[in-house]
mmCIF file of C-alpha atoms in Angstrom:
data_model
loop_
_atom_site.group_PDB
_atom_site.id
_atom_site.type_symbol
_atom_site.label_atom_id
_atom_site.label_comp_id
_atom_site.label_asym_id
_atom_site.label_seq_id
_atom_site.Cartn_x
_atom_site.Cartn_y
_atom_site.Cartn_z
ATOM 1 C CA UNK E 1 93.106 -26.050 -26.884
ATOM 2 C CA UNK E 2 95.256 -23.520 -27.922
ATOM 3 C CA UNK E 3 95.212 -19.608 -26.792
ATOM 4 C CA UNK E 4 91.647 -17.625 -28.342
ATOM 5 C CA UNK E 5 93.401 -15.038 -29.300
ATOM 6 C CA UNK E 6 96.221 -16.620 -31.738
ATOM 7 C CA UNK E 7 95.984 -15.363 -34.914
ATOM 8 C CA UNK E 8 96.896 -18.656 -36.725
ATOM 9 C CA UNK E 9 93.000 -19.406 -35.600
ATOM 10 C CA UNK E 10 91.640 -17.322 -38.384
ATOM 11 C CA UNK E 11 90.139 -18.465 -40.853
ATOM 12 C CA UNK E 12 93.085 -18.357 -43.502
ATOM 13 C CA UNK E 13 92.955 -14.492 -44.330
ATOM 14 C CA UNK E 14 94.416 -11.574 -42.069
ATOM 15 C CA UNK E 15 91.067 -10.293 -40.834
ATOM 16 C CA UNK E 16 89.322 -12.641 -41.254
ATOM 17 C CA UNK E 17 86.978 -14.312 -38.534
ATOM 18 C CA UNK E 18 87.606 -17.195 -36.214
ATOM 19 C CA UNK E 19 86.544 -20.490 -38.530
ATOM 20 C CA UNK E 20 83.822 -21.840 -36.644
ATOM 21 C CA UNK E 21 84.388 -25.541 -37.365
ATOM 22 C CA UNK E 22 87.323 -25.469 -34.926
ATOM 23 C CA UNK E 23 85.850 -23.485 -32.521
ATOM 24 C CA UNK E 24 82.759 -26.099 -32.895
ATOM 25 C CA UNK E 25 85.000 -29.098 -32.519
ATOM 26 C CA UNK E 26 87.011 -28.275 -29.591
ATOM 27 C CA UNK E 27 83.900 -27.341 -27.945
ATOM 28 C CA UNK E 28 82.198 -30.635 -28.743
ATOM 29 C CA UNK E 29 85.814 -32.899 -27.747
ATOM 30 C CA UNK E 30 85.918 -30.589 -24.442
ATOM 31 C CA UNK E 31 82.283 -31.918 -23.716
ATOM 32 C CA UNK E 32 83.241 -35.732 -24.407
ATOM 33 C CA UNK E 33 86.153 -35.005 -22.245
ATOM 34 C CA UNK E 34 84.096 -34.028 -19.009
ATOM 35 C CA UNK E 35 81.934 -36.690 -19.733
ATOM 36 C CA UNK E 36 84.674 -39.008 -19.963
ATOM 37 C CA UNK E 37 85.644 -37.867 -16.638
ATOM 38 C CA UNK E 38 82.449 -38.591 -14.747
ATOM 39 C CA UNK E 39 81.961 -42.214 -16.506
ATOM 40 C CA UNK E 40 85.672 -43.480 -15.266
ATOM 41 C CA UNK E 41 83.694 -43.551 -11.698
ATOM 42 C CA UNK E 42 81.018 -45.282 -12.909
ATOM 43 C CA UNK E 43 82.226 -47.915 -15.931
ATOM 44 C CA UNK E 44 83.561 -50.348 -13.357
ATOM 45 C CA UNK E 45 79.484 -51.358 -12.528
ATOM 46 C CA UNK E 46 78.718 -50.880 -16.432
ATOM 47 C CA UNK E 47 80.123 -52.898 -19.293
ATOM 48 C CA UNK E 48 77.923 -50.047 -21.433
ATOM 49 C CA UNK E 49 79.113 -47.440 -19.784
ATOM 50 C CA UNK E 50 83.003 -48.654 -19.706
ATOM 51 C CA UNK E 51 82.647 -49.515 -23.600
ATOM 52 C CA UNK E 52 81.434 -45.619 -24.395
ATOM 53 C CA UNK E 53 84.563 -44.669 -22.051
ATOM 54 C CA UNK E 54 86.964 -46.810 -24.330
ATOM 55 C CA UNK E 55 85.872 -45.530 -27.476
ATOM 56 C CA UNK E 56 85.601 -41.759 -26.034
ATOM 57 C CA UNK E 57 89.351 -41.577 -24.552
ATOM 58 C CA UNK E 58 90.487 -43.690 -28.350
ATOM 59 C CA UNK E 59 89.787 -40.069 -29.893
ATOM 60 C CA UNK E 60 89.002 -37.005 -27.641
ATOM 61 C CA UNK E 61 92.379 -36.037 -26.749
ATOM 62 C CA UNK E 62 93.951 -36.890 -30.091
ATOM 63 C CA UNK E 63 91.279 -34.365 -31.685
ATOM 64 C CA UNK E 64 92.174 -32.052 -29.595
ATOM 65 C CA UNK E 65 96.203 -32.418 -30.037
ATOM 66 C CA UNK E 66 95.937 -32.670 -33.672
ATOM 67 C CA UNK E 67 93.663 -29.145 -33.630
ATOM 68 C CA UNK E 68 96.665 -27.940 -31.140
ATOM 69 C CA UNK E 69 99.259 -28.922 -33.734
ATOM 70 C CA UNK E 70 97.451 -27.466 -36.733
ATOM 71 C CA UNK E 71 97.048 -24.051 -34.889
ATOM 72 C CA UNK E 72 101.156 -24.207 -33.496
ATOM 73 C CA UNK E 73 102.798 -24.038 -37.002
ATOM 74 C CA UNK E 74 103.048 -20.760 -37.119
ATOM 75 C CA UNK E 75 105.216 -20.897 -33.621
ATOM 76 C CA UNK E 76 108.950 -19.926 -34.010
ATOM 77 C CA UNK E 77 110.947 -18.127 -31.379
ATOM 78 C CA UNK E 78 110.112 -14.474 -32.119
ATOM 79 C CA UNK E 79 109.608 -12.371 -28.950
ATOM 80 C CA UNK E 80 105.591 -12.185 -29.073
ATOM 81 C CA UNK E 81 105.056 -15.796 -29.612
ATOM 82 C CA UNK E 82 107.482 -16.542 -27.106
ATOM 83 C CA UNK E 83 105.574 -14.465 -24.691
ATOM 84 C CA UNK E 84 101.899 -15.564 -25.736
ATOM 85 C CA UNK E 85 103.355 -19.417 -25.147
ATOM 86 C CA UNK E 86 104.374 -18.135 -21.387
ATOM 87 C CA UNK E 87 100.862 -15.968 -20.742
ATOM 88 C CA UNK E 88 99.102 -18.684 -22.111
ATOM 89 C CA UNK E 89 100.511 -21.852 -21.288
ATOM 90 C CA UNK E 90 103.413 -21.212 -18.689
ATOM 91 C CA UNK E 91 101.268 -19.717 -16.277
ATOM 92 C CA UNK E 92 98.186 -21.268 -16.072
ATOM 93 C CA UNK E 93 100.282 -24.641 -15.738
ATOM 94 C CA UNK E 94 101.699 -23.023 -12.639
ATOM 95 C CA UNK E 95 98.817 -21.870 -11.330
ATOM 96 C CA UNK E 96 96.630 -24.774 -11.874
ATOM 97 C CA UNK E 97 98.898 -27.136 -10.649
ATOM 98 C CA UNK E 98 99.346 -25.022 -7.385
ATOM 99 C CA UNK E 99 95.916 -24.834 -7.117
ATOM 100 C CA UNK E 100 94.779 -28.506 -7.903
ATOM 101 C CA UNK E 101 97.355 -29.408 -5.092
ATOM 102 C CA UNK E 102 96.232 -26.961 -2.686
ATOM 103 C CA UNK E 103 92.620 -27.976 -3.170
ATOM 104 C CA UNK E 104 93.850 -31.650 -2.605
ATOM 105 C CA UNK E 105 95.360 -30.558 0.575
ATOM 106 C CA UNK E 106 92.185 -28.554 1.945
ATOM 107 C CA UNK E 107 89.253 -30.484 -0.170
ATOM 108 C CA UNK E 108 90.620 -33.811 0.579
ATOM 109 C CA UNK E 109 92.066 -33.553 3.994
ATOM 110 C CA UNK E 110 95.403 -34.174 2.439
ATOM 111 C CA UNK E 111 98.016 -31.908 4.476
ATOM 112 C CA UNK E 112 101.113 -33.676 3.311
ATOM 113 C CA UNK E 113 100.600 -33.585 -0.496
ATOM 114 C CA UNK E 114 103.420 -32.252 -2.453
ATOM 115 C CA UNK E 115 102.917 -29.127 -4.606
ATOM 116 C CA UNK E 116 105.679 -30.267 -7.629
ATOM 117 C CA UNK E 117 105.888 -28.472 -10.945
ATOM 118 C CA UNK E 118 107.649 -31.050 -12.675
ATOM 119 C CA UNK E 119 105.187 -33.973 -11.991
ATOM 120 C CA UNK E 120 101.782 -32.623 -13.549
ATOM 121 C CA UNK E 121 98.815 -33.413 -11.927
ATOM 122 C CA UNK E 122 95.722 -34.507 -13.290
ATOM 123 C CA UNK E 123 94.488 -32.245 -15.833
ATOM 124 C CA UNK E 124 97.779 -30.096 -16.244
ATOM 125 C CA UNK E 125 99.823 -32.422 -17.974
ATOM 126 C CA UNK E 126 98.346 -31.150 -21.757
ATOM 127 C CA UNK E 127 99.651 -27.404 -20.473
ATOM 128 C CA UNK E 128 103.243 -29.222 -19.717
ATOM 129 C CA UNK E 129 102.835 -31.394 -22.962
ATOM 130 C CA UNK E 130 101.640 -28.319 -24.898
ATOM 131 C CA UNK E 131 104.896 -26.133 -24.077
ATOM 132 C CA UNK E 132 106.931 -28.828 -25.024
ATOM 133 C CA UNK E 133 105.457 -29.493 -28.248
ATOM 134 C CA UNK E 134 105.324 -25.928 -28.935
ATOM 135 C CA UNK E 135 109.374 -25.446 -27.738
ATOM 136 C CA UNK E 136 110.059 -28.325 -30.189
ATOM 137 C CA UNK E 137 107.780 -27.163 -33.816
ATOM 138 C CA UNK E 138 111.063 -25.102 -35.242
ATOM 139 C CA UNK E 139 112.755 -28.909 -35.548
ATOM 140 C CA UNK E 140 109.397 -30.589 -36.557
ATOM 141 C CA UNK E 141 108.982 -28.415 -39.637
ATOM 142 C CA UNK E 142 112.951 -29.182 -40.196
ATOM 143 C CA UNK E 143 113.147 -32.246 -40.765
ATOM 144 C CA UNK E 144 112.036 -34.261 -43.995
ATOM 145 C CA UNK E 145 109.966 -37.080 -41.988
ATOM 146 C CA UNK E 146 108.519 -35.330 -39.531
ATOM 147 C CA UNK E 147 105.502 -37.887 -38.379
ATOM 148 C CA UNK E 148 107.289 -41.570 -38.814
ATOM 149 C CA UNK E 149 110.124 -39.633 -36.686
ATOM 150 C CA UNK E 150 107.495 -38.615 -33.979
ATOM 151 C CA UNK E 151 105.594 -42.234 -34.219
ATOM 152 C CA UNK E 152 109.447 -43.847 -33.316
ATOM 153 C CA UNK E 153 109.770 -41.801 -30.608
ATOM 154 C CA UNK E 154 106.263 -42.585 -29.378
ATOM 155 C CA UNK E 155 106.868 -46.172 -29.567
ATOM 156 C CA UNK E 156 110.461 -46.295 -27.858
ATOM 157 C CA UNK E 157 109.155 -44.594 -25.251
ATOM 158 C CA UNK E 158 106.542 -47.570 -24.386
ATOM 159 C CA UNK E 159 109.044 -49.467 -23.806
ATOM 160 C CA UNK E 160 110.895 -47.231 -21.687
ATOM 161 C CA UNK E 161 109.904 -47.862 -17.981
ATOM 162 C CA UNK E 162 112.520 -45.474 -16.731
ATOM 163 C CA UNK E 163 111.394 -42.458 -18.345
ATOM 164 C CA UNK E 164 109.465 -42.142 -15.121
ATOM 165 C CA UNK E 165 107.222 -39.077 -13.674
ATOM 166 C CA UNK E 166 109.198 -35.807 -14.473
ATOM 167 C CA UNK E 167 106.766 -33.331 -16.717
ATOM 168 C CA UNK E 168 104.750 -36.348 -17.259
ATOM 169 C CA UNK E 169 106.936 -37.898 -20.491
ATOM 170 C CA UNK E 170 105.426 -40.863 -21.148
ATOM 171 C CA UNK E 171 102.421 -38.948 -21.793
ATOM 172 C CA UNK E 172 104.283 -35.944 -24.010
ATOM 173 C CA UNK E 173 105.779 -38.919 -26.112
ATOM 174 C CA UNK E 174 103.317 -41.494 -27.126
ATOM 175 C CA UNK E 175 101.094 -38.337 -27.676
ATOM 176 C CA UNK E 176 103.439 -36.192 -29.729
ATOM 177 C CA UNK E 177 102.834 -38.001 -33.462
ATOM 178 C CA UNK E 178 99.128 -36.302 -33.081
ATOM 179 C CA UNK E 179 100.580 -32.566 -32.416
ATOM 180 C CA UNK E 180 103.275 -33.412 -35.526
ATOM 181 C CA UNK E 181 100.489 -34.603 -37.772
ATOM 182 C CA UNK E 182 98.425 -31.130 -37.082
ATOM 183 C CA UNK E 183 101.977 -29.537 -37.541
ATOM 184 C CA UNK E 184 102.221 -31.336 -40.841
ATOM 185 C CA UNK E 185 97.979 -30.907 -41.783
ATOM 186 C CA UNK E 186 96.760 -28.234 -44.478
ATOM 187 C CA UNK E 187 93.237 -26.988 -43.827
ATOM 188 C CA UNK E 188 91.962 -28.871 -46.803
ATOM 189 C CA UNK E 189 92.685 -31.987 -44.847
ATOM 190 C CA UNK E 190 89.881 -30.983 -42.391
ATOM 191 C CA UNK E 191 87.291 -30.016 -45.286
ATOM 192 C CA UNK E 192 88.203 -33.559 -46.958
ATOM 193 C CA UNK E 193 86.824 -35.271 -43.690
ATOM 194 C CA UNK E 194 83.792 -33.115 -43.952
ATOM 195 C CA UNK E 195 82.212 -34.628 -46.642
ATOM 196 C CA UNK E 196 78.680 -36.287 -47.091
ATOM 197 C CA UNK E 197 79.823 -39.620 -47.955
ATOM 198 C CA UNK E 198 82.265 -39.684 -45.137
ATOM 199 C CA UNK E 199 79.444 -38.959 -42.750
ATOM 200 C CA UNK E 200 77.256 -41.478 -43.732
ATOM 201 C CA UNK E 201 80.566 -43.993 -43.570
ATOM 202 C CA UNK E 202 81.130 -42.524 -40.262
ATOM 203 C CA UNK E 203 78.092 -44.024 -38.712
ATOM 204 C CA UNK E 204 78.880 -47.540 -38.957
ATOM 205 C CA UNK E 205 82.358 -47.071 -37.544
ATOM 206 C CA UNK E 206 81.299 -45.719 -34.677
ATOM 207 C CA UNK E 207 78.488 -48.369 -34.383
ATOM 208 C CA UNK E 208 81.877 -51.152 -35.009
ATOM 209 C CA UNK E 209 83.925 -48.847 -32.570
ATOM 210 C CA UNK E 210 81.257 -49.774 -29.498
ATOM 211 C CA UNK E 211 80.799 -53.017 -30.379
ATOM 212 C CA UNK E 212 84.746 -53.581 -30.290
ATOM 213 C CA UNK E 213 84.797 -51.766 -27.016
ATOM 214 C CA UNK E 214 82.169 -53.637 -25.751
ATOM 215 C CA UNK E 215 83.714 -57.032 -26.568
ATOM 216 C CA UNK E 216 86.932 -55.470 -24.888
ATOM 217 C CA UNK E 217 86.378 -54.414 -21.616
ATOM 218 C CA UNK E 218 87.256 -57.773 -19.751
ATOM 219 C CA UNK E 219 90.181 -58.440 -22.142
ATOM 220 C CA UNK E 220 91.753 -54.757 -22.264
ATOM 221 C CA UNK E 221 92.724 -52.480 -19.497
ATOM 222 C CA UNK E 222 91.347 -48.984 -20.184
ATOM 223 C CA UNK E 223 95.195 -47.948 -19.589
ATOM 224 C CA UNK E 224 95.984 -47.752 -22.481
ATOM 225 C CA UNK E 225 94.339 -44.865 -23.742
ATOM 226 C CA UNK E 226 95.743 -42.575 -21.536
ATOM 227 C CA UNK E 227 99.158 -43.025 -22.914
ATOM 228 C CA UNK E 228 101.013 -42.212 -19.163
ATOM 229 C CA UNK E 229 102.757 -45.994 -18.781
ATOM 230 C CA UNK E 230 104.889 -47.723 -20.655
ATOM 231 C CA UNK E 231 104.349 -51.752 -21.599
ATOM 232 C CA UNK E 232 106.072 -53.047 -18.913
ATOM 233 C CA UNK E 233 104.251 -50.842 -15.971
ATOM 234 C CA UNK E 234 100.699 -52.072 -17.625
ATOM 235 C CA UNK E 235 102.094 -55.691 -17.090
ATOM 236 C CA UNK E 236 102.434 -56.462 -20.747
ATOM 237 C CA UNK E 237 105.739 -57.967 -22.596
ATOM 238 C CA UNK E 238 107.686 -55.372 -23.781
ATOM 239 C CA UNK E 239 106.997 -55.656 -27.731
ATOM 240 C CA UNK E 240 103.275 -54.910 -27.072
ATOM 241 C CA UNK E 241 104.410 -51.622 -26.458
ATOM 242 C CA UNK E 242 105.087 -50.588 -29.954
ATOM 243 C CA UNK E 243 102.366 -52.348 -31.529
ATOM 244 C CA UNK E 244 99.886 -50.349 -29.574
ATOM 245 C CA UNK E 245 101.251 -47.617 -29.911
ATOM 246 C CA UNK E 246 100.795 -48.441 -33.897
ATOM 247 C CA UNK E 247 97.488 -50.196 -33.389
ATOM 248 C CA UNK E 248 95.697 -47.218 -31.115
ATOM 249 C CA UNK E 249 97.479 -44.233 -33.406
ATOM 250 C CA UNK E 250 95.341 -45.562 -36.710
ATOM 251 C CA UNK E 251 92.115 -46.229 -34.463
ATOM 252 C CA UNK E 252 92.292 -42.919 -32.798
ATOM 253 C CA UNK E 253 92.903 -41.597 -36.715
ATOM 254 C CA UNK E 254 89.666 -42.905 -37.839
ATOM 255 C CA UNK E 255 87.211 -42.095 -35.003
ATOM 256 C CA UNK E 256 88.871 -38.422 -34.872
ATOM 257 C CA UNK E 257 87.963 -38.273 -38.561
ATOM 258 C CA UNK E 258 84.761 -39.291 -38.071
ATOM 259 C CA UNK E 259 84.581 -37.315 -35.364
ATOM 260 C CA UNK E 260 85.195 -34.513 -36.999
ATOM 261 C CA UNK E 261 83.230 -35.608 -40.087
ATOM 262 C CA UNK E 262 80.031 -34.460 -37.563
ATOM 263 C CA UNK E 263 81.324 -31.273 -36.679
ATOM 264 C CA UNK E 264 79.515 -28.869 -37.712
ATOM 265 C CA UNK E 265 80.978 -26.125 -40.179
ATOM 266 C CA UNK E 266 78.578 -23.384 -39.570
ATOM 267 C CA UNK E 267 77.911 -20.943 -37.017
ATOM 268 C CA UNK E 268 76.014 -22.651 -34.146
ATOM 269 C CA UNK E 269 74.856 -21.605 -30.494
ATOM 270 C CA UNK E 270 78.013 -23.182 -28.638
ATOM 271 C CA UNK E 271 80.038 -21.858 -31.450
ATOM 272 C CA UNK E 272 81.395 -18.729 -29.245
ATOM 273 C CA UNK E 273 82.306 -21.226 -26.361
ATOM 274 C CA UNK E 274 85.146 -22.588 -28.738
ATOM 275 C CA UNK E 275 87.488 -20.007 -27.698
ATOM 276 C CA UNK E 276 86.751 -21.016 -24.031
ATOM 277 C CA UNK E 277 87.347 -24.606 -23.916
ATOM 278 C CA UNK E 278 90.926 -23.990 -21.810
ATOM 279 C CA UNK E 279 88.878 -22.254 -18.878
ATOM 280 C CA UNK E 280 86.068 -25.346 -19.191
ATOM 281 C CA UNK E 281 89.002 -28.130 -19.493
ATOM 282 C CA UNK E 282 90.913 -26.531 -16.286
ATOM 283 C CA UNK E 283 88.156 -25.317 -14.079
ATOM 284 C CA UNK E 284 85.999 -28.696 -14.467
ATOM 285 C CA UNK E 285 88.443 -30.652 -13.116
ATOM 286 C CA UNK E 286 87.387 -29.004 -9.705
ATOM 287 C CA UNK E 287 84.263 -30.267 -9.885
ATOM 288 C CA UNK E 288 85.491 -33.399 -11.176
ATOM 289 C CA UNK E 289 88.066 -33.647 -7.564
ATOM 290 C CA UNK E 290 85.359 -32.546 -5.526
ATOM 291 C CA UNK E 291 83.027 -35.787 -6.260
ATOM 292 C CA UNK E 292 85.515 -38.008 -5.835
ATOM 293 C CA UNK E 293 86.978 -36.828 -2.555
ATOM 294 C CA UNK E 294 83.370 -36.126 -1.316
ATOM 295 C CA UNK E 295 82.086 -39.371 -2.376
ATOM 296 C CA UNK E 296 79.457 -38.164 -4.775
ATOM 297 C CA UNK E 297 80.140 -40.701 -7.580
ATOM 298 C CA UNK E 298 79.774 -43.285 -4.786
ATOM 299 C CA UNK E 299 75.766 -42.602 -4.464
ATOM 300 C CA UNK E 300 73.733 -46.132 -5.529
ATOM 301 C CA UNK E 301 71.166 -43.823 -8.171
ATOM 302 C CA UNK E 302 73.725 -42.862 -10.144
ATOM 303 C CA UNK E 303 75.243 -46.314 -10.798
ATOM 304 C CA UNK E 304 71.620 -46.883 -12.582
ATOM 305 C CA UNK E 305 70.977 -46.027 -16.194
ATOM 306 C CA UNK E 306 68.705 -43.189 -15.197
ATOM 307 C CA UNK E 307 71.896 -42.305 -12.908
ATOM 308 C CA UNK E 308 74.433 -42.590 -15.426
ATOM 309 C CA UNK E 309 72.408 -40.161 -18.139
ATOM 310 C CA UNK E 310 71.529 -37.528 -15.597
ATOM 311 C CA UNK E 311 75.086 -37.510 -14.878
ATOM 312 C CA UNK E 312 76.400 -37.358 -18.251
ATOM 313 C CA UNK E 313 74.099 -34.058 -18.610
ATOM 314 C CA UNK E 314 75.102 -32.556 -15.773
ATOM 315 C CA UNK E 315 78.543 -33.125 -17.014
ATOM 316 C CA UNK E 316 78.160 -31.677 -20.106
ATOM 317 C CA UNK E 317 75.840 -28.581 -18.770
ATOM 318 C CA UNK E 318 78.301 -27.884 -16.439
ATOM 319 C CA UNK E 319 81.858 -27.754 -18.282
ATOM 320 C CA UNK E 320 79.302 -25.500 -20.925
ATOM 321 C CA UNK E 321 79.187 -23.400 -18.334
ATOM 322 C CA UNK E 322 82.411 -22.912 -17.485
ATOM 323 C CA UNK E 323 83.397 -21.653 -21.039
ATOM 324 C CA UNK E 324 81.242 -18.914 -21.022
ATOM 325 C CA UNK E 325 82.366 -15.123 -21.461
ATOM 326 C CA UNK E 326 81.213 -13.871 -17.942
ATOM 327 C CA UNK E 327 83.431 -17.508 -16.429
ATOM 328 C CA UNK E 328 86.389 -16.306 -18.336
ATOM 329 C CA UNK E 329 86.535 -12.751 -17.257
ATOM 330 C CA UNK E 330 86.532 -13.694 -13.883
ATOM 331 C CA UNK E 331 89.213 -16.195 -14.664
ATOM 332 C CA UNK E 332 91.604 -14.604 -17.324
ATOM 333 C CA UNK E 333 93.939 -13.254 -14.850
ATOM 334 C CA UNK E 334 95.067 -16.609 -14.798
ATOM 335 C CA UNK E 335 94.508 -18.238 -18.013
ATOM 336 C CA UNK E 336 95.314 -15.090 -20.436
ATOM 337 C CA UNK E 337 97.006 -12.274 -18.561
ATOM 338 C CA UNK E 338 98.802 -9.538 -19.761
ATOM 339 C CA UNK E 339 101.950 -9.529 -18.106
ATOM 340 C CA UNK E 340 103.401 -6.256 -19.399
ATOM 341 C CA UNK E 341 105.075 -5.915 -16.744
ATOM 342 C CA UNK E 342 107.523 -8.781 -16.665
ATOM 343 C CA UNK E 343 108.812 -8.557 -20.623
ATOM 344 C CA UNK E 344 111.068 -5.953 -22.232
ATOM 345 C CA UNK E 345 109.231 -4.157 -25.275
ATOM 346 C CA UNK E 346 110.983 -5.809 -28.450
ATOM 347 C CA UNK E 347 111.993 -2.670 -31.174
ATOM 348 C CA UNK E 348 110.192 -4.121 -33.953
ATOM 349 C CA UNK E 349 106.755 -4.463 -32.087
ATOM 350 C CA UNK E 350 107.032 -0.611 -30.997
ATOM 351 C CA UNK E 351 107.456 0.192 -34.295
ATOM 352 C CA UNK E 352 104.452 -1.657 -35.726
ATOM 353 C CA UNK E 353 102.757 -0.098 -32.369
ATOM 354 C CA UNK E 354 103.619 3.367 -33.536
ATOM 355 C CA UNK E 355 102.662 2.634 -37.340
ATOM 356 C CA UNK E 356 99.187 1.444 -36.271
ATOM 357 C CA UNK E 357 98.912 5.071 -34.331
ATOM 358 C CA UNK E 358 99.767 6.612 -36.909
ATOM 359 C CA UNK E 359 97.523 5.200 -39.462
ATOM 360 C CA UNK E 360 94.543 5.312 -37.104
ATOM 361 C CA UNK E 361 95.652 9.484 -36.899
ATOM 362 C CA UNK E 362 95.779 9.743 -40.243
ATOM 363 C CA UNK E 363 92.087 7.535 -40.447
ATOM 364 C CA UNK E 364 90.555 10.147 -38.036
ATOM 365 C CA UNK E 365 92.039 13.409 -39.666
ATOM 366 C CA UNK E 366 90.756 12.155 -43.197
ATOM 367 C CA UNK E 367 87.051 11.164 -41.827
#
C-alpha cells in the first residue's frame, strides 16, 4: 500500500498516468483483507469458511508486499523521499497506533492498556514493517543475491523464539523476501502473469488451493500465515520452521500470481479507490475492533451461511467505502500531511521550485 502520490506509481513514463492494474489489485487484495478479517470470527463454526480464510491470508498480504516492494525501488536517502517515508508512513503509524490503543481503552473498557510504539498493534505492524523495508532498499539493490539473502533471513528468524515483540520482527522478517522480490521485479514480470493461458491455469489452482485448505484445517493451525511466531511458539520442532517458511513462500507465489492473473488491466469503477487502500486498510480495522469488543460476531445468524455471505458483503461494502475521495479528505491530515513545517527546505528542491516558476512565467507570457 504504498503513498498515492509516489511517482514510481506511474505508469513507466514521467507524466504519465497512474497504471490502473495496480491501483486495481491493491484495491481487490484490500477487499480480501477485510473479508479475511470478519471470517477469523466466524471459521472456528465453519470448516468452509476456515478453508477460504487459509487460502485468503496464503496470498493477500504477500500481493500486497510484493506491489510495496515493486513501487520502493526508487527509495534512496535523498531529502524528499526521506520526508514522503515520514508523512506517509512515520506518522500514520504513530497515530494509528495511539488511536487503536485509545479506542481499546474507551471501546473496550480497557483503562490499563499500554499505548507502546515499539510493539505494533493489530493492523499497524505493515506501517512499522514498511519503514523498515523501505530504511533497508539502498543494501537490497547492493548486494548480488538479494532474494535467497532475504529468504535466509526469513527462515532463521522462525527459529528464533527470542526475537520477541519489539516493532513486531518476526513479522518484518519472514515477510521481507516478498518486499525484496518486488524490489528485484521489472514490470514485465506483472504483464507475464497477465496472460490468457495463465488465467485459464489459474482456475484450477485455486479450485486445488481450497480443496488443500479444506483437507487442512484440523491438521494445520491457521498461525502460520500470519508470519508473527516463530516454530517453537506455534509448538512445532524447530526445523519446521524453515521448511515453512520455504513451503508457504512458493504457495503464496503461485496464488499471488494467479491472483493477479485476474486483475484487471483496464480502467474499472473501483479503479480510483486504488490510491485509497491505506485509509480503507487503517480505518476498517475500527470497525473490525468494534464487533469484537461489542460482541457482534458473536450473534447465532451470522454463524449461518446466509450469515456468513451477508457479512462478507458488508465487509467488502464497507472497507469500499472507506477508500473513497470524500473518506480521505477528512482523513489525510493523518495519513498524507504536509508537514512543511517540521523539515528544512533542501537547496536543490528550491531550485527546481523556482525553475518550475519560471517556466510556468515564461508559459503565460508566451500564451
Amino acid at each position: 500500500m504504498p503513498s498515492p502520490r509516489k511517482p514510481a506509481e506511474q505508469s513507466g513514463k514521467p507524466g504519465k498516468q497512474r497504471d490502473a492494474f495496480f491501483d486495481n489489485a491493491k484495491y481487490l487484495a484490500i477487499v480480501l483483507v477485510a473479508m479475511g478479517h470478519v471470517w477469523e470470527p466466524l471459521k472456528g463454526d465453519s470448516r468452509i469458511v476456515e478453508a477460504a480464510y487459509t487460502v485468503v491470508y496464503s496470498f493477500h498480504m504477500p500481493a500486497f508486499i510484493i506491489i510495496s516492494g515493486f513501487f520502493s525501488r526508487s527509495f534512496d536517502m535523498r531529502p524528499d523521499r526521506l520526508k514522503r517515508l515520514i508523512t506517509g508512513v512515520v506518522v500514520p503509524y504513530v497515530v494509528f497506533e495511539t488511536a487503536y490503543s485509545l479506542f481499546k481503552r474507551v471501546v473496550d473498557h480497557a483503562p490499563d492498556h499500554d499505548i507502546s510504539l515499539l510493539d505494533p498493534w493489530f493492523l499497524t505492524w505493515f506501517l512499522c514493517a514498511l519503514l523498515i523495508w523501505r530504511l533497508t532498499t539502498p543494501i537490497w539493490k547492493l548486494v548480488r543475491h538479494p532474494l535467497p539473502i532475504a529468504l535466509g533471513i526469513a527462515m532463521l528468524a522462525s527459529v528464533a523464539s527470542s526475537i520477541g515483540d519489539d516493532l513486531d520482527l518476526q513479522r518484518v522478517l519472514q515477510f521481507l523476501p516478498y518486499f525484496v522480490l518486488g524490489l528485484c521485479m521489472k514490470a514485465e514480470h506483472f504483464h507475464m502473469v497477465r496472460r490468457r493461458s495463465v488465467r485459464i491455469l489459474s482456475v484450477p489452482v485455486f479450485a486445488a488451493a481450497l480443496a488443500v485448505g479444506w483437507w487442512a484445517v484440523p491438521h494445520m493451525t491457521t498461525a502460520w500465515f500470519y508470519h508473527r511466531d516463530s516454530a517453537q511458539e506455534l509448538g512445532a520442532p524447530w526445523w519446521t520452521g524453515p521448511i515453512m517458511v520455504l513451503a508457504m513462500f512458493g504457495c503464496s507465489l503461485l496464488l499471488t500470481a494467479c491472483f493477479f492473473a485476474w486483475v484487471p488491466r483496464r480502467n474499472m469503477w473501483f479503479t480510483s479507490l486504488g490510491a485509497g487502500t491505506l485509509y480503507g486498510y487503517l480505518l476498517h480495522g475500527f470497525l473490525i475492533k468494534a464487533g469484537d469488543y461489542r460482541g457482534w460476531f458473536d450473534h447465532p445468524a451470522l454463524h449461518r451461511p446466509l450469515g456468513e455471505i451477508a457479512l462478507t458483503v458488508v465487509a467488502a461494502a464497507g472497507v469500499t467505502l472507506l477508500c473513497t475521495s470524500p473518506v480521505r479528505r477528512v482523513f489525510r491530515f493523518a495519513m498524507e500531511p504536509k508537514m512543511e513545517w517540521a523539515f528544512k527546505q533542501d537547496a536543490a528542491e528550491l531550485a527546481r521550485e523556482r525553475a518550475k516558476a519560471e517556466r510556468r512565467e515564461r508559459e503565460k507570457v508566451s500564451a
